[in-house]
Coordinates of C-alpha atoms and ligand atoms in Angstrom, one line a residue:
M1 CA -81.9 136.3 49.7
T2 CA -82.2 140.1 49.3
T3 CA -79.0 142.0 49.5
L4 CA -78.6 144.5 52.2
G5 CA -78.9 147.3 49.6
M6 CA -80.2 150.6 51.0
S7 CA -83.4 152.2 49.9
E8 CA -84.4 155.8 50.4
P9 CA -85.3 156.1 54.1
A10 CA -89.0 156.8 55.0
R11 CA -90.3 159.9 56.4
M12 CA -90.0 159.9 60.2
V13 CA -92.5 160.9 62.9
A14 CA -92.5 164.7 63.3
T15 CA -92.4 164.8 67.1
E16 CA -88.9 165.4 68.4
D17 CA -89.3 163.6 71.7
P18 CA -86.6 160.9 71.9
L19 CA -88.2 159.5 75.1
W20 CA -91.6 158.9 73.4
W21 CA -91.4 155.2 74.3
R22 CA -91.4 155.8 78.1
T23 CA -95.1 156.7 78.1
A24 CA -96.3 155.3 74.8
V25 CA -99.4 153.2 74.1
I26 CA -98.2 150.6 71.6
Y27 CA -100.7 148.6 69.5
Q28 CA -99.7 145.1 68.5
V29 CA -100.6 144.2 65.0
Y30 CA -100.7 140.5 64.1
P31 CA -100.5 140.9 60.3
R32 CA -102.2 137.6 59.3
S33 CA -105.3 138.6 61.2
F34 CA -105.5 142.4 61.0
A35 CA -106.9 143.2 57.5
D36 CA -106.6 141.5 54.2
A37 CA -106.4 143.7 51.1
D38 CA -105.9 141.1 48.4
G39 CA -108.8 138.9 49.5
D40 CA -106.8 135.6 50.0
G41 CA -108.0 135.2 53.6
V42 CA -104.6 136.1 55.1
G43 CA -104.0 139.7 56.3
D44 CA -101.3 141.7 54.6
L45 CA -99.3 145.0 54.7
R46 CA -101.7 146.9 52.4
G47 CA -104.6 145.8 54.6
I48 CA -102.8 147.3 57.5
A49 CA -101.9 150.5 55.7
D50 CA -105.5 151.0 54.6
R51 CA -106.8 150.7 58.1
L52 CA -104.2 152.9 59.9
E53 CA -106.6 155.8 60.3
S54 CA -108.7 153.7 62.7
L55 CA -105.6 153.2 64.9
A56 CA -104.8 156.9 64.8
E57 CA -108.4 157.6 65.8
L58 CA -108.1 155.1 68.6
G59 CA -105.4 157.3 69.9
V60 CA -102.3 154.9 70.1
D61 CA -98.8 156.2 69.7
A62 CA -97.1 153.4 68.0
L63 CA -97.6 150.0 66.3
W64 CA -95.7 146.8 66.9
L65 CA -95.9 144.6 63.8
C66 CA -95.4 140.9 64.3
P67 CA -93.2 139.2 61.7
F68 CA -94.0 139.7 58.0
Y69 CA -90.7 138.4 56.7
T70 CA -90.3 135.6 54.1
S71 CA -91.3 132.5 55.9
P72 CA -92.9 129.1 55.3
Q73 CA -95.2 130.2 58.2
T74 CA -95.0 127.1 60.3
D75 CA -95.1 129.3 63.3
G76 CA -97.0 132.2 62.0
G77 CA -93.9 133.9 60.6
Y78 CA -91.6 133.3 63.7
D79 CA -89.8 131.0 61.4
V80 CA -87.9 133.4 59.2
A81 CA -86.4 132.4 55.9
D82 CA -85.1 135.9 54.9
Y83 CA -84.8 138.7 57.5
C84 CA -84.5 141.4 54.8
D85 CA -87.6 140.7 52.7
V86 CA -91.4 140.5 53.0
D87 CA -93.2 137.3 52.5
P88 CA -95.4 137.4 49.3
V89 CA -98.4 136.5 51.4
F90 CA -98.0 139.8 53.2
G91 CA -96.8 141.9 50.2
T92 CA -93.5 143.5 49.1
L93 CA -90.8 145.7 50.5
A94 CA -92.5 148.6 48.7
D95 CA -95.7 147.8 50.6
F96 CA -93.7 148.0 53.8
D97 CA -92.2 151.3 52.9
D98 CA -95.6 152.7 52.0
L99 CA -97.0 151.4 55.3
L100 CA -94.2 152.9 57.3
D101 CA -94.5 156.2 55.5
R102 CA -98.3 156.4 56.0
A103 CA -98.0 155.5 59.7
H104 CA -95.4 158.1 60.2
G105 CA -97.5 160.6 58.4
L106 CA -100.3 159.9 60.9
G107 CA -97.8 160.4 63.8
L108 CA -97.6 156.7 64.6
R109 CA -94.3 155.1 65.3
V110 CA -93.6 151.6 64.0
I111 CA -91.7 148.9 65.9
I112 CA -91.1 145.6 64.1
D113 CA -90.5 142.1 65.4
I114 CA -87.1 140.5 65.1
V115 CA -86.5 136.8 65.6
P116 CA -82.8 136.3 66.4
N117 CA -82.9 133.1 68.5
H118 CA -83.8 130.8 65.6
S119 CA -84.4 131.0 61.8
S120 CA -86.5 128.9 59.6
D121 CA -85.1 125.6 58.3
Q122 CA -85.6 127.1 54.9
H123 CA -83.2 130.0 55.6
A124 CA -80.2 130.0 53.2
W125 CA -77.9 129.7 56.3
F126 CA -79.6 126.5 57.4
R127 CA -79.7 124.9 54.0
A128 CA -76.0 125.6 53.6
A129 CA -75.4 124.1 57.0
L130 CA -77.3 120.9 56.0
A131 CA -75.3 120.7 52.8
A132 CA -72.0 121.2 54.7
A133 CA -70.1 118.6 56.7
P134 CA -70.2 118.2 60.5
G135 CA -67.7 120.6 62.1
S136 CA -67.8 123.1 59.1
P137 CA -68.2 126.8 59.6
A138 CA -71.7 126.6 58.0
R139 CA -72.8 124.2 60.7
D140 CA -71.3 126.5 63.3
R141 CA -74.0 129.1 62.7
Y142 CA -76.5 126.7 64.4
L143 CA -76.3 124.2 67.2
F144 CA -75.3 120.9 65.7
R145 CA -74.0 118.1 68.0
D146 CA -73.3 114.4 67.8
G147 CA -75.8 112.2 69.6
T148 CA -75.2 110.1 72.7
G149 CA -75.4 106.4 73.3
S150 CA -73.1 103.8 71.8
D151 CA -74.2 104.6 68.3
G152 CA -75.2 108.3 68.7
S153 CA -78.9 107.5 68.2
A154 CA -79.9 109.3 71.5
P155 CA -80.2 113.1 71.5
P156 CA -77.2 115.1 72.8
N157 CA -79.1 116.0 76.0
N158 CA -82.6 115.9 77.6
W159 CA -83.8 119.4 76.6
Q160 CA -87.5 119.6 75.7
S161 CA -89.1 122.0 73.1
T162 CA -91.3 124.8 74.4
F163 CA -93.9 123.6 71.9
G164 CA -93.7 120.0 73.3
G165 CA -91.6 117.0 72.5
Q166 CA -87.8 116.8 72.3
A167 CA -85.8 119.8 71.3
W168 CA -83.4 117.9 69.0
T169 CA -83.9 116.5 65.5
Q170 CA -81.5 114.1 63.9
L171 CA -80.2 114.3 60.3
P172 CA -79.5 111.4 58.0
D173 CA -75.8 112.0 58.6
G174 CA -76.2 111.2 62.3
Q175 CA -75.8 114.7 63.7
W176 CA -78.6 116.4 65.7
Y177 CA -79.6 120.1 65.7
F178 CA -81.2 122.0 68.6
H179 CA -84.6 123.8 68.3
M180 CA -86.1 125.4 71.3
F181 CA -89.4 125.6 69.3
D182 CA -90.5 123.6 66.3
A183 CA -88.2 121.4 64.3
T184 CA -88.5 123.9 61.5
Q185 CA -87.0 126.6 63.7
P186 CA -83.4 125.7 64.3
D187 CA -81.6 127.8 67.0
L188 CA -78.8 130.0 65.8
N189 CA -75.4 129.9 67.5
W190 CA -74.9 133.3 69.1
R191 CA -71.3 132.5 70.1
D192 CA -70.6 132.6 66.3
P193 CA -69.2 136.0 65.3
G194 CA -70.7 135.6 61.8
V195 CA -74.3 135.3 63.3
R196 CA -73.6 138.4 65.4
S197 CA -72.4 140.6 62.5
S198 CA -75.2 139.3 60.2
F199 CA -77.8 140.5 62.6
R200 CA -76.1 143.9 63.1
Q201 CA -76.5 144.3 59.3
I202 CA -80.1 143.2 59.5
L203 CA -80.9 145.8 62.2
R204 CA -79.3 148.5 60.0
F205 CA -81.3 147.4 57.0
W206 CA -84.6 148.1 58.8
L207 CA -83.3 151.1 60.8
H208 CA -82.2 152.7 57.5
R209 CA -85.7 152.1 56.1
G210 CA -87.0 154.1 59.1
V211 CA -88.4 151.7 61.7
D212 CA -88.6 153.1 65.2
G213 CA -87.4 150.0 66.9
F214 CA -87.6 146.3 67.4
R215 CA -89.5 143.9 69.7
V216 CA -86.9 141.1 70.2
D217 CA -88.3 137.6 70.2
V218 CA -87.0 135.2 73.0
A219 CA -84.5 137.8 74.2
H220 CA -83.5 135.7 77.2
G221 CA -82.8 132.5 75.3
M222 CA -80.1 133.2 72.6
I223 CA -77.1 131.9 74.5
K224 CA -77.0 128.4 75.8
A225 CA -75.0 127.1 78.8
E226 CA -71.5 126.1 77.9
G227 CA -71.4 122.2 77.3
M228 CA -75.2 122.1 77.0
P229 CA -75.7 120.1 80.2
D230 CA -78.9 118.1 80.9
Y231 CA -81.7 120.0 82.6
H232 CA -83.0 118.8 86.0
P233 CA -85.6 121.4 87.1
Q234 CA -86.7 119.2 90.0
D235 CA -83.3 119.8 91.7
L236 CA -84.3 123.5 91.9
I237 CA -87.6 122.8 93.6
G238 CA -87.5 122.4 97.3
R239 CA -90.2 121.2 99.8
F240 CA -91.6 124.8 99.9
G241 CA -91.6 125.4 96.1
V242 CA -88.9 127.0 94.0
D243 CA -85.8 127.7 96.0
P244 CA -85.0 131.4 96.6
G245 CA -82.6 132.9 94.0
V246 CA -83.9 130.7 91.2
I247 CA -85.1 132.5 88.1
L248 CA -88.3 131.4 86.6
T249 CA -89.1 131.3 82.8
K250 CA -92.1 130.0 81.1
E251 CA -90.0 126.8 80.4
G252 CA -89.2 126.3 84.1
P253 CA -86.7 127.4 86.7
N254 CA -83.2 128.3 85.4
P255 CA -83.2 126.3 82.1
P256 CA -79.7 125.9 80.8
Y257 CA -80.9 127.1 77.4
M258 CA -81.9 130.5 78.7
L259 CA -80.8 133.3 81.1
Q260 CA -77.1 133.1 80.3
D261 CA -75.1 136.1 81.0
G262 CA -73.8 136.3 77.4
V263 CA -77.2 137.6 76.2
H264 CA -76.5 140.9 77.8
D265 CA -73.5 141.6 75.7
I266 CA -75.7 141.1 72.6
W267 CA -78.1 143.9 73.9
R268 CA -75.2 146.2 74.4
E269 CA -74.0 145.6 70.9
W270 CA -77.5 146.1 69.5
R271 CA -78.0 149.3 71.6
A272 CA -74.9 150.7 70.0
V273 CA -76.2 149.9 66.5
L274 CA -79.5 151.7 67.3
A275 CA -77.5 154.7 68.5
E276 CA -75.9 155.1 65.0
Y277 CA -79.5 156.2 63.9
G278 CA -80.2 158.8 66.6
D279 CA -81.5 158.6 70.1
D280 CA -85.1 157.7 69.5
R281 CA -85.1 154.1 68.3
V282 CA -86.0 151.4 70.8
L283 CA -85.5 147.7 71.7
C284 CA -88.2 145.9 73.6
A285 CA -87.4 142.4 75.1
E286 CA -89.7 139.5 75.1
A287 CA -88.3 137.7 78.1
W288 CA -90.7 135.6 80.3
V289 CA -88.5 136.0 83.3
E290 CA -89.4 136.3 87.0
P291 CA -88.9 137.9 89.4
L292 CA -89.1 141.4 88.0
S293 CA -86.0 142.4 89.9
H294 CA -84.2 139.9 87.5
L295 CA -86.0 141.0 84.4
A296 CA -84.8 144.6 85.1
R297 CA -81.3 143.4 84.0
W298 CA -82.6 143.4 80.4
V299 CA -83.3 147.2 80.6
R300 CA -80.1 148.5 82.2
P301 CA -79.2 151.8 80.7
D302 CA -76.9 150.4 78.0
E303 CA -79.1 147.4 77.1
M304 CA -82.8 147.4 76.0
H305 CA -85.2 150.2 76.6
Q306 CA -88.2 148.1 77.5
A307 CA -89.2 144.6 78.5
F308 CA -92.7 143.1 78.5
N309 CA -94.1 142.9 81.9
F310 CA -95.5 139.4 81.8
S311 CA -95.7 139.3 85.7
F312 CA -98.5 141.9 85.4
L313 CA -100.2 139.9 82.6
E314 CA -100.2 136.8 84.7
T315 CA -101.5 138.4 87.9
P316 CA -105.1 137.4 88.8
W317 CA -107.9 139.8 89.2
D318 CA -107.3 140.3 92.9
A319 CA -106.6 143.6 94.6
S320 CA -103.7 142.6 96.8
S321 CA -101.9 140.7 94.0
L322 CA -102.4 143.7 91.7
R323 CA -101.0 146.2 94.3
Q324 CA -98.0 144.0 94.8
V325 CA -97.2 143.6 91.1
I326 CA -97.6 147.3 90.4
D327 CA -95.3 148.2 93.3
D328 CA -92.8 145.5 92.2
S329 CA -92.8 146.6 88.6
I330 CA -92.3 150.2 89.3
S331 CA -89.5 149.5 91.7
A332 CA -87.8 146.9 89.7
F333 CA -87.7 148.8 86.4
G334 CA -87.2 152.1 88.3
S335 CA -84.1 150.7 90.0
V336 CA -82.3 150.8 86.6
G337 CA -83.9 154.0 85.4
A338 CA -86.3 152.3 83.0
P339 CA -90.1 152.8 82.9
S340 CA -92.4 149.9 83.6
T341 CA -94.4 148.4 80.7
W342 CA -97.9 146.9 81.1
V343 CA -99.6 144.3 79.0
L344 CA -102.7 142.1 79.4
S345 CA -103.0 140.3 76.0
N346 CA -100.9 139.3 73.1
H347 CA -100.8 136.7 70.3
D348 CA -99.4 134.0 72.6
V349 CA -101.9 134.1 75.5
V350 CA -105.6 133.6 76.0
R351 CA -107.3 137.0 75.4
H352 CA -107.9 138.7 78.7
A353 CA -111.6 139.2 78.0
S354 CA -111.8 135.4 78.4
R355 CA -108.9 134.8 80.7
L356 CA -110.3 136.9 83.5
G357 CA -113.6 135.0 83.3
L358 CA -111.8 131.7 84.1
V359 CA -111.5 130.2 87.6
Q360 CA -108.0 128.9 86.8
Q361 CA -105.7 130.6 84.3
P362 CA -104.2 128.3 81.7
A363 CA -100.4 128.0 81.4
P364 CA -99.0 130.4 78.8
G365 CA -99.2 128.9 75.4
D366 CA -101.7 126.2 76.3
G367 CA -104.7 128.2 74.9
L368 CA -108.3 127.3 75.6
G369 CA -110.5 124.9 73.9
P370 CA -113.7 122.9 74.4
R371 CA -112.0 120.5 77.0
T372 CA -110.6 123.3 79.1
A373 CA -113.1 126.1 78.9
S374 CA -115.9 124.6 81.0
G375 CA -115.6 127.1 83.9
L376 CA -115.6 130.2 81.5
D377 CA -118.0 133.0 82.3
P378 CA -117.8 135.4 79.2
E379 CA -119.8 138.2 80.7
L380 CA -117.7 138.3 83.8
G381 CA -114.5 138.1 81.7
L382 CA -115.5 141.0 79.5
R383 CA -116.5 143.1 82.6
R384 CA -113.2 142.5 84.3
A385 CA -111.2 143.0 81.1
G386 CA -112.6 146.5 80.8
A387 CA -111.8 147.2 84.4
A388 CA -108.3 145.7 84.1
S389 CA -107.6 147.7 81.0
L390 CA -108.7 151.0 82.5
L391 CA -106.5 150.2 85.5
M392 CA -103.6 149.5 83.3
L393 CA -104.0 152.6 81.2
A394 CA -103.7 154.8 84.3
L395 CA -100.3 153.4 85.3
P396 CA -97.1 155.3 84.6
G397 CA -95.0 153.6 81.8
S398 CA -95.7 152.2 78.4
A399 CA -98.8 150.1 77.7
Y400 CA -99.1 147.4 75.0
L401 CA -102.5 146.6 73.5
Y402 CA -103.1 143.6 71.4
Q403 CA -105.3 144.0 68.3
G404 CA -109.0 143.4 69.0
E405 CA -108.8 144.0 72.8
E406 CA -110.3 147.4 72.1
L407 CA -113.3 145.6 70.7
G408 CA -113.6 143.3 73.7
L409 CA -112.9 140.2 71.6
P410 CA -112.9 137.0 73.5
E411 CA -110.7 133.9 72.9
V412 CA -112.3 131.7 70.2
V413 CA -112.7 128.5 72.1
D414 CA -114.5 126.2 69.6
L415 CA -112.3 126.4 66.5
P416 CA -112.6 123.1 64.6
D417 CA -109.6 120.8 65.1
D418 CA -108.7 120.9 61.4
A419 CA -108.5 124.7 61.5
R420 CA -105.9 124.9 64.1
R421 CA -102.4 125.9 62.9
D422 CA -100.3 126.3 66.1
P423 CA -97.3 124.0 66.1
S424 CA -97.8 123.2 69.8
W425 CA -101.3 121.7 68.9
F426 CA -99.5 119.3 66.6
R427 CA -96.4 118.6 68.7
T428 CA -98.6 117.7 71.7
G429 CA -101.0 115.6 69.8
G430 CA -103.8 118.1 70.6
V431 CA -103.2 118.1 74.4
R432 CA -102.4 121.8 74.2
Y433 CA -104.9 123.9 72.2
G434 CA -102.2 126.5 71.5
R435 CA -102.7 130.0 70.4
D436 CA -105.0 130.0 67.5
G437 CA -108.0 131.2 69.6
C438 CA -106.5 134.6 70.2
R439 CA -105.5 135.0 66.5
V440 CA -108.8 134.9 64.7
P441 CA -109.1 137.7 62.1
L442 CA -110.6 141.0 63.3
P443 CA -114.2 142.1 62.6
W444 CA -114.3 145.6 61.1
E445 CA -117.8 145.9 59.6
G446 CA -120.6 143.8 61.1
T447 CA -122.5 143.1 57.8
E448 CA -119.7 142.7 55.4
P449 CA -118.1 139.4 54.2
A450 CA -115.6 138.2 56.8
F451 CA -116.8 141.2 58.8
G452 CA -114.7 143.4 56.6
F453 CA -111.5 141.5 57.2
S454 CA -111.3 140.6 53.5
R455 CA -113.7 141.5 50.7
T456 CA -114.0 138.0 49.5
G457 CA -115.1 136.6 52.8
A458 CA -112.1 134.4 53.1
S459 CA -110.5 134.1 56.6
W460 CA -107.6 131.8 57.5
L461 CA -109.3 131.0 60.8
P462 CA -113.1 131.0 61.0
Q463 CA -114.7 134.0 62.7
P464 CA -117.5 133.3 65.2
R465 CA -120.9 134.6 63.9
E466 CA -121.4 136.6 67.1
W467 CA -118.5 138.8 66.2
S468 CA -120.8 140.7 63.9
A469 CA -122.0 142.6 67.0
L470 CA -118.4 143.3 68.1
A471 CA -117.3 144.7 64.7
R472 CA -115.6 148.1 64.9
D473 CA -118.4 149.9 63.1
R474 CA -121.0 148.5 65.5
Q475 CA -119.1 150.0 68.4
R476 CA -117.8 153.3 67.0
G477 CA -119.6 156.2 68.6
V478 CA -121.7 153.9 70.8
A479 CA -121.5 155.0 74.4
G480 CA -120.7 152.1 76.7
S481 CA -118.9 150.1 74.0
T482 CA -115.5 148.7 74.7
L483 CA -114.1 150.7 71.7
E484 CA -115.4 154.0 73.1
L485 CA -114.0 153.0 76.6
Y486 CA -110.5 152.5 75.1
R487 CA -110.8 155.6 72.9
S488 CA -111.8 157.9 75.7
A489 CA -109.3 156.3 78.1
L490 CA -106.4 156.9 75.6
A491 CA -107.5 160.5 75.2
L492 CA -107.7 161.1 78.9
R493 CA -104.5 159.3 79.5
R494 CA -102.8 161.7 77.2
E495 CA -104.6 164.8 78.6
H496 CA -103.7 164.0 82.2
G497 CA -100.2 162.7 81.5
L498 CA -101.0 159.3 83.1
G499 CA -98.3 157.5 81.1
G500 CA -95.9 159.6 83.2
G501 CA -96.5 160.6 86.9
T502 CA -96.2 158.5 89.9
V503 CA -98.5 156.1 91.7
T504 CA -99.6 157.1 95.2
W505 CA -101.6 154.5 97.0
L506 CA -104.8 155.8 98.7
P507 CA -105.7 154.5 102.2
G508 CA -109.0 153.8 103.6
Y509 CA -110.7 151.7 100.9
P510 CA -112.1 148.2 101.3
P511 CA -109.4 145.5 100.7
D512 CA -110.9 144.5 97.3
V513 CA -110.3 147.9 95.9
V514 CA -107.1 149.0 94.2
A515 CA -107.0 152.7 95.0
L516 CA -104.3 155.0 93.7
R517 CA -103.7 158.5 92.4
N518 CA -101.6 159.4 89.4
N519 CA -101.2 163.0 88.3
G520 CA -104.2 164.2 90.2
V521 CA -106.5 161.4 88.9
T522 CA -108.0 159.0 91.4
V523 CA -108.2 155.5 90.1
L524 CA -110.3 152.9 91.8
A525 CA -110.5 149.3 90.6
N526 CA -113.0 147.2 92.5
T527 CA -111.9 143.6 92.1
G528 CA -114.6 142.2 94.3
S529 CA -118.1 141.3 93.1
R530 CA -119.9 143.6 95.6
A531 CA -120.5 147.3 95.1
V532 CA -118.7 149.7 97.4
E533 CA -119.0 153.4 98.2
R534 CA -117.5 155.7 95.7
P535 CA -116.1 159.0 96.9
G536 CA -117.1 162.4 95.3
G537 CA -115.3 163.8 92.3
R538 CA -116.0 164.2 88.6
L539 CA -116.2 160.9 86.8
L540 CA -113.7 161.0 83.9
A541 CA -114.1 157.3 82.8
G542 CA -115.7 154.2 84.0
S543 CA -115.4 150.6 82.7
G544 CA -119.1 149.8 83.5
P545 CA -122.4 151.5 84.4
G546 CA -122.6 152.8 88.0
A547 CA -125.0 154.9 90.0
P548 CA -123.6 158.1 91.6
G549 CA -121.7 157.4 94.8
V550 CA -121.4 153.7 94.0
L551 CA -118.5 151.7 92.6
A552 CA -120.0 148.5 91.2
G553 CA -118.1 145.2 91.5
D554 CA -115.4 144.3 88.8
T555 CA -115.4 147.9 87.7
T556 CA -112.7 150.7 87.4
V557 CA -113.3 154.4 87.5
W558 CA -111.1 157.5 87.0
L559 CA -112.2 160.5 89.1
L560 CA -111.0 164.0 89.2
E561 CA -111.2 166.0 92.5
E562 CA -113.6 168.9 92.1
Ligands
NOJ1 C1 -92.4 134.1 71.0 C2 -93.5 134.5 70.0 O1 -94.2 135.6 70.6 C3 -94.2 133.3 69.7 O2 -95.3 133.6 68.9 C4 -93.3 132.4 68.9 O3 -94.0 131.2 68.7 C5 -92.0 132.1 69.8 N1 -91.5 133.2 70.4 C6 -91.0 131.4 68.9 O4 -90.5 132.4 68.0

């Protein structure tokens, strides 16, 4: 394991605005699939550094890098074996420093992913725990328990893994360890002071190198209920659905392995560590928690700065649901003084260019495959995706983009079974397709090997042939392309201050139209399939072609009063 030795810090972004994150557009990079400089078919840090200019040209403010740490990669790097080093498949610490420096030189901030809920089973801490006796301090870093039943051969409780199957694995010495995800991802014990101080040091290691913040994985799950009681979600579901007051997670209502009050103390501790490095570093929570009024607890003034707004992501393309979630988001986050965030796609969900073309949305993490994609209308999905993105980019707060959405990439539905890598595919015996379909390497140049992803043509997941037409160079400068829609929207968002401002709802539009004004810009999103009348005003941006005076179905426009 690398020591926490300190390097020279990187150059920082020149802008002095400590509140940059309140309005920022943050672009998510999934390193395996972004750009591969060494040609082995897996993206790497040098690949990212070499392509940074295209992100500056797109007009984003910051990047969020998914994990690039030393890892056996059983869960795409969310199984960390050394929190203070770079996996050789992605490069070296020197490559990281260079990437950070070049990004900062282009005015791009860099947030990195941190995975504190669990480590890899290959982490030195877990190996030491396996080598140590039950009850030892080394085992106390994780959640080891004796089994139940007369001979301890049954797991300590009935908790299930998010990836499918039971959440406990038994060791030859009889003890069991808990893993919310794969068996190769043992959960850390956040009641252990040693775990807490180790992570404070890990944060400092990266903050000193110059990172602008952290996206915190499973931020709602790190403390488990005292005594680890069995989970009976059915008791929380009444005749009319989930009882009021119950908090929903992706895993179910009020799971005892999530949502414990103790997590908030951790965020207060972490916030204080960030403050040692000035007032412009940020924490963003990954917490699939509903309702939004409860999620707001993660972004109280002394906790995190942001939390992903998955309620927005999960909202169907329907005007009244969208109005409701926008109102709820602004008021919930606003009640604690935080800006809302907005997000439509990421590396865990079906890309919105496909999701919005489905009759029924799959559950998060289930993915899409040949068995489940029969109702998919790709053209409709792409049209709605452009409209949804243009609506999102007009909303006050910070917006997260997922790599490839600016190209209109769809979910890849027909990956061969033997190419799939997601642990949930294996743990459910192929019942859930999992998330590989949204992780296929990006197309950069339509006629190059692997569409420019790697010079050798290697690609860890196969890219569909049709992606040639979606490659960045095929869309660059082409009016009406998804790339130019995003580029102009980001420039206009900046020019008109749409990341700030306030939403005013506009009356008098048909029910299918989301109609609002922000900072003098009228935003109309027609979620219906029929065209409606469009008022006068200069057209700043439109997600689809439209005749003057007409707002086509499944289309968003931005207008400026003349
Ligand atoms: C959430 C991450 O986004 C996902 O990709 C990962 O599998 C789980 N957390 C476990 O770390």
